[in-house]
Short mmCIF file of C-alpha atoms and ligand atoms in Angstrom, two decimals:
data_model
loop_
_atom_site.label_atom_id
_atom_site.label_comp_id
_atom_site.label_asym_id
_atom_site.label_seq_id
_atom_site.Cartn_x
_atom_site.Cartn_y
_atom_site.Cartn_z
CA UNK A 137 -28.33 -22.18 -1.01
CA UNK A 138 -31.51 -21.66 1.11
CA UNK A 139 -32.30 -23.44 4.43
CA UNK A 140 -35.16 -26.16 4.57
CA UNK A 141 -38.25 -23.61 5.34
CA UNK A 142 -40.57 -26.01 5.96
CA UNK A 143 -37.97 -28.07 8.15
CA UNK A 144 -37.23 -24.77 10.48
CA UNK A 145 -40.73 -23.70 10.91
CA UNK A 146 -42.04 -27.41 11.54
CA UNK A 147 -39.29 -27.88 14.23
CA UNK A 148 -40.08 -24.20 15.51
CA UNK A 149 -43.30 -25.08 16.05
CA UNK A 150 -42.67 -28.94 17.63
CA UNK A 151 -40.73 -26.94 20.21
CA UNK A 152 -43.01 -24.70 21.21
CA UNK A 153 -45.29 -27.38 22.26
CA UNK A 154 -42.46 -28.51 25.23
CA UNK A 155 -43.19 -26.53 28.43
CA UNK A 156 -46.66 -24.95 26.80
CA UNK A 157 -49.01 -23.68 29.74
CA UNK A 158 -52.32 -23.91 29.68
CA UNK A 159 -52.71 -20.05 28.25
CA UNK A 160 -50.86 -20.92 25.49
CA UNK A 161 -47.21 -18.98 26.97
CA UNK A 162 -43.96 -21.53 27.56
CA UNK A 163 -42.42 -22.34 30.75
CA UNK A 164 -39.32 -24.08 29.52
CA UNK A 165 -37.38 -22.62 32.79
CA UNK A 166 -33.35 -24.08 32.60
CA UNK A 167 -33.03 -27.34 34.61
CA UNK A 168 -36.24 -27.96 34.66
CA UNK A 169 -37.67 -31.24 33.56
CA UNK A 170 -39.12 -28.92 30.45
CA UNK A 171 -36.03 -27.88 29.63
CA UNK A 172 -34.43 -31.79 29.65
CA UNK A 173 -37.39 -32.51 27.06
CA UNK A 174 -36.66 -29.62 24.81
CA UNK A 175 -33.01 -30.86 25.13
CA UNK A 176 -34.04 -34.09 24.18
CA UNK A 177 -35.87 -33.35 21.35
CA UNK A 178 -32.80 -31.35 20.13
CA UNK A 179 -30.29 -33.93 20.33
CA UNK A 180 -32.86 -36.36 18.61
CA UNK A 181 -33.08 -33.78 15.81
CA UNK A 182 -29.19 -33.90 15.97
CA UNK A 183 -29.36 -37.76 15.76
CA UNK A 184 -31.50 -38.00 12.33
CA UNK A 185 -28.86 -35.48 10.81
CA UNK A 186 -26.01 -37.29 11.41
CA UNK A 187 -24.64 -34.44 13.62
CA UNK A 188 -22.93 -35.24 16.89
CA UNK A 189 -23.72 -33.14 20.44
CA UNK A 190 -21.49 -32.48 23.33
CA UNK A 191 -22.20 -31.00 26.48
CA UNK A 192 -20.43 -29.08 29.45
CA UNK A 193 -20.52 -28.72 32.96
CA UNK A 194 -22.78 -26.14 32.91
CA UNK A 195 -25.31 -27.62 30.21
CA UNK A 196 -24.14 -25.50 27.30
CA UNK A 197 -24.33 -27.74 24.27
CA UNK A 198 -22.67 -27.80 21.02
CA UNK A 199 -23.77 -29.59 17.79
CA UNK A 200 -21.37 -30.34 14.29
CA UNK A 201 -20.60 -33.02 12.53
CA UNK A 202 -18.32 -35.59 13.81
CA UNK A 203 -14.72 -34.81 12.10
CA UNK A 204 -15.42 -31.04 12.71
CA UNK A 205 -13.75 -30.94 16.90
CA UNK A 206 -10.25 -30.16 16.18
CA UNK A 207 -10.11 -27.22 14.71
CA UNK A 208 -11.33 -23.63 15.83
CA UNK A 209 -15.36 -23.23 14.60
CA UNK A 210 -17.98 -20.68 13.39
CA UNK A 211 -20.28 -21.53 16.02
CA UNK A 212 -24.13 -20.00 15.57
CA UNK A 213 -27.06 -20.64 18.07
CA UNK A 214 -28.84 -19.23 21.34
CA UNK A 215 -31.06 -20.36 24.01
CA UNK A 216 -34.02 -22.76 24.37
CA UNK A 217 -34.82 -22.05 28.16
CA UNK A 218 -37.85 -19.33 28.31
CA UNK A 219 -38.91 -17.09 31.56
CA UNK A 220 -41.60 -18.18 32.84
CA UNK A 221 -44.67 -18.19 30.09
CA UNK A 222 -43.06 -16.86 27.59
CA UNK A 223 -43.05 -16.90 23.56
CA UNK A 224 -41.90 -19.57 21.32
CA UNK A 225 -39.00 -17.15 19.46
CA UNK A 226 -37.23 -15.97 22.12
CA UNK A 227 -34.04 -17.98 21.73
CA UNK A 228 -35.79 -20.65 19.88
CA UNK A 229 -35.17 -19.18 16.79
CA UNK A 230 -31.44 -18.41 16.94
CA UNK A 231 -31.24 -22.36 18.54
CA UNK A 232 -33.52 -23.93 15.92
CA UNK A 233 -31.85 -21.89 12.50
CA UNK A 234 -28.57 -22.61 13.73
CA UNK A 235 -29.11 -26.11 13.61
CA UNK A 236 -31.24 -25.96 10.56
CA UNK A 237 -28.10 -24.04 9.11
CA UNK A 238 -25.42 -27.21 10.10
CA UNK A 239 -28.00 -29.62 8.98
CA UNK A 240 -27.91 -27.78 5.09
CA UNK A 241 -24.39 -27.23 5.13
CA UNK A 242 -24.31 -31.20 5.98
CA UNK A 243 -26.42 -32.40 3.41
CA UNK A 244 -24.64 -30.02 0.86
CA UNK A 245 -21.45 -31.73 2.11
CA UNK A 246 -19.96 -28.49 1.07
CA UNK A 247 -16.25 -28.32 1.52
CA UNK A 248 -15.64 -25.37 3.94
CA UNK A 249 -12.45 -24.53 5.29
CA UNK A 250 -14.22 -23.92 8.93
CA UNK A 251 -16.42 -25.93 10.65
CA UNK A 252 -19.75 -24.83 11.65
CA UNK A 253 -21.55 -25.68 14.52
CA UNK A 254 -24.96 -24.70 16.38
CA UNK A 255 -24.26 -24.41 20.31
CA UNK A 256 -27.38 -23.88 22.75
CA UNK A 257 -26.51 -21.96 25.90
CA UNK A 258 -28.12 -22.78 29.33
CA UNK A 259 -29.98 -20.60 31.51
CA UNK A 260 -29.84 -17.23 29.08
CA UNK A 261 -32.90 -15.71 31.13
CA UNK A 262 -31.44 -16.49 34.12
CA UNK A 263 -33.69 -18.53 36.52
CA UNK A 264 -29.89 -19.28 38.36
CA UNK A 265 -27.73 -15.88 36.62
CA UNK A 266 -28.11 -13.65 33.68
CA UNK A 267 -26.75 -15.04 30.93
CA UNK A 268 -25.42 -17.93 33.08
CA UNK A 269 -23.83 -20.49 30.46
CA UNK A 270 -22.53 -18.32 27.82
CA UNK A 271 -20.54 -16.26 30.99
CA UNK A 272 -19.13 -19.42 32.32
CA UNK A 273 -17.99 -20.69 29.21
CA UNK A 274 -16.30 -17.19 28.63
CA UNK A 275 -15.31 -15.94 31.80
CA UNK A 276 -15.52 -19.07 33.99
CA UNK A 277 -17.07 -19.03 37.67
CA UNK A 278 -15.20 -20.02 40.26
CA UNK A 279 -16.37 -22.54 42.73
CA UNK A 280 -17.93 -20.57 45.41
CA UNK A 281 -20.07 -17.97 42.85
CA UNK A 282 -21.38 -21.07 41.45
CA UNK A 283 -22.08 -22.76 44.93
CA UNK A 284 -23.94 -19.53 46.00
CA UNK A 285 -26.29 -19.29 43.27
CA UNK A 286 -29.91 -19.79 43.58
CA UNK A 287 -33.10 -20.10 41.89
CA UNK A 288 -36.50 -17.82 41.56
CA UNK A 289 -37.49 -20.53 44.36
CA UNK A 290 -34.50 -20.64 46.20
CA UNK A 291 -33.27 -23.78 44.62
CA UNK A 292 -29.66 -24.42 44.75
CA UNK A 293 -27.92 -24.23 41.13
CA UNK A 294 -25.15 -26.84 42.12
CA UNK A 295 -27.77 -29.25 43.41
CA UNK A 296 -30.01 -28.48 39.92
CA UNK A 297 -27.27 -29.17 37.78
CA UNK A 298 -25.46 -32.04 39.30
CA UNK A 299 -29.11 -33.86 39.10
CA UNK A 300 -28.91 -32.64 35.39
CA UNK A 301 -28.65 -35.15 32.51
CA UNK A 302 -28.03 -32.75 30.00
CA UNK A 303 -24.37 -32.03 30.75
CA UNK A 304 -21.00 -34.06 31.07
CA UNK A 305 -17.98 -33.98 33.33
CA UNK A 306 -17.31 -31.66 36.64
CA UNK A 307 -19.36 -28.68 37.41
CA UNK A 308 -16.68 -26.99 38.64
CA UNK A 309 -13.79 -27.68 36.27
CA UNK A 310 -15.48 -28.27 32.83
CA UNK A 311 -16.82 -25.08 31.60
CA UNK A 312 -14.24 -22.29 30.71
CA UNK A 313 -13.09 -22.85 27.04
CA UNK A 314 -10.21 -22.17 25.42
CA UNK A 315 -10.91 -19.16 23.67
CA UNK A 316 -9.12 -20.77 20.28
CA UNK A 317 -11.92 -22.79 20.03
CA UNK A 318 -14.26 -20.12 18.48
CA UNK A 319 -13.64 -18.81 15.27
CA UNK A 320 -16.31 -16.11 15.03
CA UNK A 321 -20.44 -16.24 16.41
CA UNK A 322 -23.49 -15.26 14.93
CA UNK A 323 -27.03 -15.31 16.81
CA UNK A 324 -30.01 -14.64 14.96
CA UNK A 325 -33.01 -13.49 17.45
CA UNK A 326 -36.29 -11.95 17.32
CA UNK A 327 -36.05 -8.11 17.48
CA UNK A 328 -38.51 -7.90 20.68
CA UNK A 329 -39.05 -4.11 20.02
CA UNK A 330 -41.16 -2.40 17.56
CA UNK A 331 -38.84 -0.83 15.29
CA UNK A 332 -38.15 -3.38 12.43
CA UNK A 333 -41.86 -3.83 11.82
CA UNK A 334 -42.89 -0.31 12.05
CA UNK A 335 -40.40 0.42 9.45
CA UNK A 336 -41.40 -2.24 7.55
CA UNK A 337 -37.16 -3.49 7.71
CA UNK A 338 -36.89 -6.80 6.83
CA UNK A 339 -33.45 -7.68 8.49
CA UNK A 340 -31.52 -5.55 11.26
CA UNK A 341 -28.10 -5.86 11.82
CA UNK A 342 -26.74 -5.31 15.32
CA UNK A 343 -24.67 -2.19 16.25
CA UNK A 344 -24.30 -2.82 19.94
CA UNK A 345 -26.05 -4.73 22.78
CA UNK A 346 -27.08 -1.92 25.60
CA UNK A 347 -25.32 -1.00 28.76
CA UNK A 348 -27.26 -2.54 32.02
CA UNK A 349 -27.62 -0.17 35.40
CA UNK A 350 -30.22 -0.94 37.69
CA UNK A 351 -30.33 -1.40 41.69
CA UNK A 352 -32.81 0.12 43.98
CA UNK A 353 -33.87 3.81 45.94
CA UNK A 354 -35.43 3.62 49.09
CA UNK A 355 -36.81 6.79 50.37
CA UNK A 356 -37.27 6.64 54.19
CA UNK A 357 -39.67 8.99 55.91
CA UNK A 358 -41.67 8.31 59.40
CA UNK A 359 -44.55 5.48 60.20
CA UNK A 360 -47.92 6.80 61.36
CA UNK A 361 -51.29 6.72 61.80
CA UNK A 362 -53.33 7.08 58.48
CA UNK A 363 -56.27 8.63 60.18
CA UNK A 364 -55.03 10.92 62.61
CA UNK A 365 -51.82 12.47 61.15
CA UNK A 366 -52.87 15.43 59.51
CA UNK A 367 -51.40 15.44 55.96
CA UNK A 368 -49.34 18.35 56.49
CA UNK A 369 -47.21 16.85 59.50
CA UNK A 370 -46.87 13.61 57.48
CA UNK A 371 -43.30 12.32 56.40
CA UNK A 372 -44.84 10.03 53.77
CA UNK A 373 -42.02 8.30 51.19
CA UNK A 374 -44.53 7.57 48.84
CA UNK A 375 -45.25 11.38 47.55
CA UNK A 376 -41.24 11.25 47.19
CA UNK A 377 -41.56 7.87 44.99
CA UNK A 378 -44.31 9.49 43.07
CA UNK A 379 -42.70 12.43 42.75
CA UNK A 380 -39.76 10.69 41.50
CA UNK A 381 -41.53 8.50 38.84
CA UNK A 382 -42.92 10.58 37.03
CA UNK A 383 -39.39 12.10 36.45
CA UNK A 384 -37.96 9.11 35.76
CA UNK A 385 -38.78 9.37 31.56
CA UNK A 386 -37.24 12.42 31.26
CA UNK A 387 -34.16 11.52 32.96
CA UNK A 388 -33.78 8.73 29.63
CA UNK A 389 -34.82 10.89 27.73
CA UNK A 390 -32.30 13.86 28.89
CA UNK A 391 -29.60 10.97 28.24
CA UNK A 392 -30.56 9.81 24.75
CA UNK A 393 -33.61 8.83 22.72
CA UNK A 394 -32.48 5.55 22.72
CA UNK A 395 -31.41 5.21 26.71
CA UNK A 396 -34.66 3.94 28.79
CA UNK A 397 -35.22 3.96 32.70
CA UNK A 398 -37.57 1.45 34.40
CA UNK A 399 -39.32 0.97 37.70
CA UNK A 400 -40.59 -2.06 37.80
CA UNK A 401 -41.26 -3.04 41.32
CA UNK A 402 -42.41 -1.26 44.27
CA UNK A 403 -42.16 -2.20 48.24
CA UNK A 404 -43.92 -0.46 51.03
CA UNK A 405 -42.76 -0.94 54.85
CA UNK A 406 -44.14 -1.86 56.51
CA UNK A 407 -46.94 -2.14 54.56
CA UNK A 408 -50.79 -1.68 55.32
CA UNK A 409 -54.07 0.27 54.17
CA UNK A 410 -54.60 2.32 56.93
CA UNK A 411 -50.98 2.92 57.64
CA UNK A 412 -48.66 5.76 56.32
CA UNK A 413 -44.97 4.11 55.50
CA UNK A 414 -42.23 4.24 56.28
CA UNK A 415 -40.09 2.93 53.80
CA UNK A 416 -40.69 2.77 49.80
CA UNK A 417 -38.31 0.58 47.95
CA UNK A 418 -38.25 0.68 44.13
CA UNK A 419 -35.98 -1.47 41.55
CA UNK A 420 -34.53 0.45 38.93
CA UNK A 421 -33.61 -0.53 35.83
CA UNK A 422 -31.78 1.64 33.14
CA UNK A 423 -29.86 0.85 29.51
CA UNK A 424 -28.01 2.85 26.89
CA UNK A 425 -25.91 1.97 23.95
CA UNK A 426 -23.42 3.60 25.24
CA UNK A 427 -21.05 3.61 28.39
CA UNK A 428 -21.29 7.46 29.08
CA UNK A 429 -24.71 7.25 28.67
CA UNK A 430 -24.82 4.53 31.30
CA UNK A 431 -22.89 6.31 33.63
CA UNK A 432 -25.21 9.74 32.95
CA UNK A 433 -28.28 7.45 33.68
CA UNK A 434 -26.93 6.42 36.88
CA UNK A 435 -25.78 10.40 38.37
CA UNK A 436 -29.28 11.95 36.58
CA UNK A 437 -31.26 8.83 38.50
CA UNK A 438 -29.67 9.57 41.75
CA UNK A 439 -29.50 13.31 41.31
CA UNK A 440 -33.46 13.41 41.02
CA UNK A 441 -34.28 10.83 44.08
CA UNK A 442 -32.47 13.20 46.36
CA UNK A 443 -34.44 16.56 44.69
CA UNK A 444 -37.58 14.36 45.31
CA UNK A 445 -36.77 13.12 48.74
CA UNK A 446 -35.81 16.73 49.94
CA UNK A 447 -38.72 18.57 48.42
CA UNK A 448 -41.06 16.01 50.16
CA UNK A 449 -39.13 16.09 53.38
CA UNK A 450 -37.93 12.57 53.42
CA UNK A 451 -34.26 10.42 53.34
CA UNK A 452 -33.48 8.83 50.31
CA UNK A 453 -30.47 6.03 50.19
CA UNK A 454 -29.16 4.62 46.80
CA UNK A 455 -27.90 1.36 46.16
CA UNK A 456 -26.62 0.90 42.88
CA UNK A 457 -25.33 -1.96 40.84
CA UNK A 458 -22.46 -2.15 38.97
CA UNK A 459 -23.64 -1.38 35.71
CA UNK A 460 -23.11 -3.69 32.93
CA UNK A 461 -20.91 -2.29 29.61
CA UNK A 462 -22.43 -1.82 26.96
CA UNK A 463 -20.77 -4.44 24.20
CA UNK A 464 -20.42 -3.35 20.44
CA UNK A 465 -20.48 -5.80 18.09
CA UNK A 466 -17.61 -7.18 15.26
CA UNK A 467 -17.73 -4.72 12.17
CA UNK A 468 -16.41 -7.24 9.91
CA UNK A 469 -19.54 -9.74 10.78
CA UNK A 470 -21.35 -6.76 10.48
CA UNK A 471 -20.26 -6.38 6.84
CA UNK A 472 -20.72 -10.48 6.64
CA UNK A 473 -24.24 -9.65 7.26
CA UNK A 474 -25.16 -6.84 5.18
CA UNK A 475 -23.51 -8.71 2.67
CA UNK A 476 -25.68 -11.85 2.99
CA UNK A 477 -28.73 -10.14 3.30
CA UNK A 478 -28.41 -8.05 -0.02
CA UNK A 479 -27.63 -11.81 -1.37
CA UNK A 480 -31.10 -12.88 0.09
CA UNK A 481 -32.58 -9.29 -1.27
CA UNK A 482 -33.73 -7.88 2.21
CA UNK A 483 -33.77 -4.68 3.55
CA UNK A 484 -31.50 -4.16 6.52
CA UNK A 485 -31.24 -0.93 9.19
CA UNK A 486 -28.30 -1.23 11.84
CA UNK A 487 -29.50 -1.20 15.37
CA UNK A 488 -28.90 -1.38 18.75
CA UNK A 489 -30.16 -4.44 20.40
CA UNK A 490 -32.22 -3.04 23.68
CA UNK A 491 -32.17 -6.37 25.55
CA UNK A 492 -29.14 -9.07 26.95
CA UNK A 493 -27.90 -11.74 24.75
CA UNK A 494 -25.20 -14.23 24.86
CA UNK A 495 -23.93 -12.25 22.09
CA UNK A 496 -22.71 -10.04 24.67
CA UNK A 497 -20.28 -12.64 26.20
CA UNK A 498 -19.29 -14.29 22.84
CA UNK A 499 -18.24 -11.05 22.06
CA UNK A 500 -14.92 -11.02 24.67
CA UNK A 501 -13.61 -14.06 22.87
CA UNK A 502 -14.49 -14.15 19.29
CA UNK A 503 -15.57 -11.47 16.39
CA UNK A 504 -19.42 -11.51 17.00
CA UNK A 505 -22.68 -10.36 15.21
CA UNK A 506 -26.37 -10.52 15.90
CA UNK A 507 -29.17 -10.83 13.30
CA UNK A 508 -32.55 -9.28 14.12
CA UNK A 509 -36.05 -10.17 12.62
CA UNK A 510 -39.01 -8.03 13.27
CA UNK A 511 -41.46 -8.84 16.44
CA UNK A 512 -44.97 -8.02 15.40
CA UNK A 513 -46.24 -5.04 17.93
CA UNK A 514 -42.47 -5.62 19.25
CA UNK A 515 -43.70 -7.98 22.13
CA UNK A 516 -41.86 -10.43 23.52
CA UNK A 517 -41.41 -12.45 27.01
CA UNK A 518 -44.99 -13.27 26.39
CA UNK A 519 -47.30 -15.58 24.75
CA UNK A 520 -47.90 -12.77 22.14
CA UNK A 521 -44.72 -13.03 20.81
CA UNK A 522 -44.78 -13.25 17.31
CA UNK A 523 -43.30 -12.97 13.86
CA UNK A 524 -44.68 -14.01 10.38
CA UNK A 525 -43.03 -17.49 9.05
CA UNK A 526 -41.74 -16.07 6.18
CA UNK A 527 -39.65 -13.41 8.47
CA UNK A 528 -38.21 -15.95 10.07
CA UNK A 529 -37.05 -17.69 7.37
CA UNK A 530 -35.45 -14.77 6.08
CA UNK A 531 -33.33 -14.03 8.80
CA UNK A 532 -32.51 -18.17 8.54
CA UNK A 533 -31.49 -17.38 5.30
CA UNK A 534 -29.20 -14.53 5.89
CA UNK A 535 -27.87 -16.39 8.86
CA UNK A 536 -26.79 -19.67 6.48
CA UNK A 537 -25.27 -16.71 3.93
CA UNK A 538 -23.06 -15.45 6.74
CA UNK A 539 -22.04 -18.25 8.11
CA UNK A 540 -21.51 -19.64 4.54
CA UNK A 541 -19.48 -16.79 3.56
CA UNK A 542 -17.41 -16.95 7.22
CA UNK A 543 -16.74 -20.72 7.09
CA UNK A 544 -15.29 -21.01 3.48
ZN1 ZN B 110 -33.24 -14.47 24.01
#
C-alpha cells in the first residue's frame, strides 16, 4: 500500500500558499490569524475524509476516524506553525503525510488492531515556548508558567489563546493527557542539514534528538573615549569577544564532530561609533548528541571566555541555561523503520537529528521515532527550503509502512 502522491504533494503545496510573504518565505506564526487558516484548511481536509478532529486547550489537534477514541493510538504528525518566513516543509510535511497516511488507511478500511491518528502540535517554533504544545500535553504547565508567557511582540499567550478558535475547553485544565492514550509516535520531517543529500541517502532514521545549552557571556571592561584613549590603556570587551569567537569552533569541535557552538547575537553597551564599550553581550548556543558532551560544551565555553577576558584585561560573567537532555529515540520504532523502508527499497543511514522536535517530548510518554528526508543544500527556516517531490513521497511511504506495521 502506497500513499496518494499526488494527494500529499497537491495539499503540500495548497498549504504553503497560507501565510506566503511577498518573497515567497511563510509566516504562518501560532495564533496568528495565518495559523487559524492553515487550521482551517486542515480540518476541511479532515471533513472530505470522513475523519473527525479534536482539539485541546492549548490548540494541539488530533485527527482519526470516529470509532477510533477509546482505545490507546499510534498517533503520527508535527507542526504547521512556521518562524517567521520560513519554508513550506518544516513541519508541514510530518502534518500533511500523517494525515495523508489516516486518510489511506481509511479508504483501505483495513482492519488494524490500533488506531491511527495524525495530531498537529501548536506553537513547535515557539513564538510563545519551544516546543510549547507537545510539552504541555506531556508535561503539563501549570497556571502561572502559562500566564507568564509571552510573544516575539510581547503578546500575552493566555490572552492569544483564549481569543483562539482552534481549541476547546479550559486553558488551564485541558491539556495534560493521560499518557495511556499514546500507543507509540512517529514524525516524519525534513532533514534541514546537508548530510542525507550529500550522501545521496534516501531515508534517515533518527538515533537521537541533540542536547540544547545556550545562555549568554558578557565581558565587562571600562567606557571611554574612542579618540583620545590610547589603545594601549583601553579596557575594550570587544577584543575579549573577538578573541573568544574565533575559539568558539574549536571548542565543538574539541567535544565531538558532531557537537556545534553558536553565537548568534551580539550587544554592545552602551553602544555608539565613536565610543569604546563597556559591555559586550553574546547569546550562545551549543548541542551534542550526547549529555556529557553537553555538559563538556558548557565547562570548555566558559573555560575559554575567562582565558579571553583575562588575556585582554577585562571581567567576564556567565549566565548559563539549563541545558536541555539530549533524548534518544525508541529502538524498536527504529527497527519499524528500517524495516519499512527496505519494504519501500530506500536507502537509510541512522542519524542524529541536530535540531528540536516534538519528537523530543513524545518521547517521555510513548516509544518514539523520527523519519528524515533529505533538504537540498540542507537549508531550512527559509524560503529555500527544499526537497524533490519524489523524496517526499518516499519518506510518506515509509511513514504509512511503519505505522502500518505498528497499528496491526
Ligand atoms: Zn519542525
Amino acid at each position: 500500500m502506497k500513499v496518494n502522491a499526488q494527494r500529499l504533494l497537491e495539499d503540500l503545496e495548497t498549504l504553503a500558499h497560507i501565510g506566503r510573504n511577498g518573497d515567497g518565505g511563510i509566516s504562518r506564526t501560532a495564533f496568528s490569524a495565518e495559523d487559524a487558516a492553515a487550521r482551517q484548511w486542515y480540518k476541511d481536509r479532515c471533513d472530505a475524509s470522513g475523519l473527525e478532529l479534536r482539539c485541546d486547550g492549548l490548540g494541539n489537534m488530533t485527527a482519526g476516524l470516529p470509532g477510533s477514541w477509546e482505545k490507546p493510538a499510534i498517533w503520527s504528525g508535527s507542526h504547521i506553525d512556521t518562524v517567521p518566513s520560513g519554508g513550506s516543509l518544516d513541519g508541514a510535511l510530518g502534518a500533511v503525510a500523517a494525515l495523508e497516511c489516516v486518510r489511506r488507511i481509511a479508504e483501505e478500511d483495513l482492519d488494524l488492531t490500533h488506531p491511527v491518528q495524525s495530531v498537529v502540535f501548536a506553537d513547535e517554533e515557539g513564538n510563545y515556548s519551544h516546543l510549547f504544545g507537545s510539552y504541555g500535553l506531556v508535561h503539563g504547565y501549570d497556571t502561572s508558567r502559562l500566564d507568564s508567557m509571552a510573544g516575539r511582540e510581547g503578546d500575552s499567550l493566555a490572552t492569544a489563546l483564549q481569543d483562539f478558535p482552534w481549541r476547546t475547553g479550559d486553558i488551564y485544565a485541558d491539556h495534560r493527557i493521560d499518557p495511556g492514550r499514546v500507543r507509540s509516535f512517529i514524525e516524519l520531517h525534513i532533514e534541514q542539514g546537508p548530510r542525507l543529500e550529500a550522501e545521496g541517502i534516501a531515508i534517515g532514521i533518527v538515533r537521537s534528538i541533540v542536547g540544547l545549552g545556550g545562555g549568554e557571556v558578557v565581558f565587562i571592561g571600562r567606557p571611554d573615549h574612542a579618540g583620545t584613549t590610547p589603545m594601549t590603556m583601553r579596557r575594550d570587551p570587544t577584543r575579549a569577544a573577538g578573541a573568544f569567537l574565533t575559539r568558539l569552533a574549536g571548542v565543538a569541535a574539541s567535544v565531538s564532530g558532531d557537537a556545534v557552538a553558536t553565537c548568534g547575537l551580539i550587544t554592545l553597551e552602551p553602544g555608539g561609533t565613536n565610543v569604546v564599550p563597556e559591555r559586550a553581550h553574546l547569546s550562545l548556543d551549543f548541542r551534542a548528541p550526547d549529555v556529557e558532551q553537553v555538559d563538556a560544551l558548557a565547562r570548555n565555553v566558559t573555560r575559554i571566555a575567562h582565558e579571553c577576558a583575562a588575556a585582554h584585561n577585562v571581567e567576564c560573567e556567565m549566565r548559563l541555561d539549563p541545558a536541555v537532555q539530549p533524548v534518544d529515540m525508541d529502538a524498536g520504532i527504529r527497527d519499524h523503520i528500517n524495516a519499512a523502508a527496505r519494504r519501500c527499497d530506500l536507502s537509510t543511514i541512522i542519524i542524529p537529528s541536530g535540531a528540536g522536535h516534538d519528537s523530543q517530548n513524545l518521547a517521555q510518554i510513548a516509544p518514539t521515532g523520527m523519519i528524515f528526508v533529505p533538504s537540498h543544500d540542507g537549508r531550512s527556516h527559509s524560503r529555500f527550503e527544499h526537497t524533490d517531490p519524489d523524496l517526499l513521497v518516499n519518506g510518506a511511504n515509509v511513514l504509512l509502512e511503519a505505522l502500518m506495521s505498528l497499528a496491526r
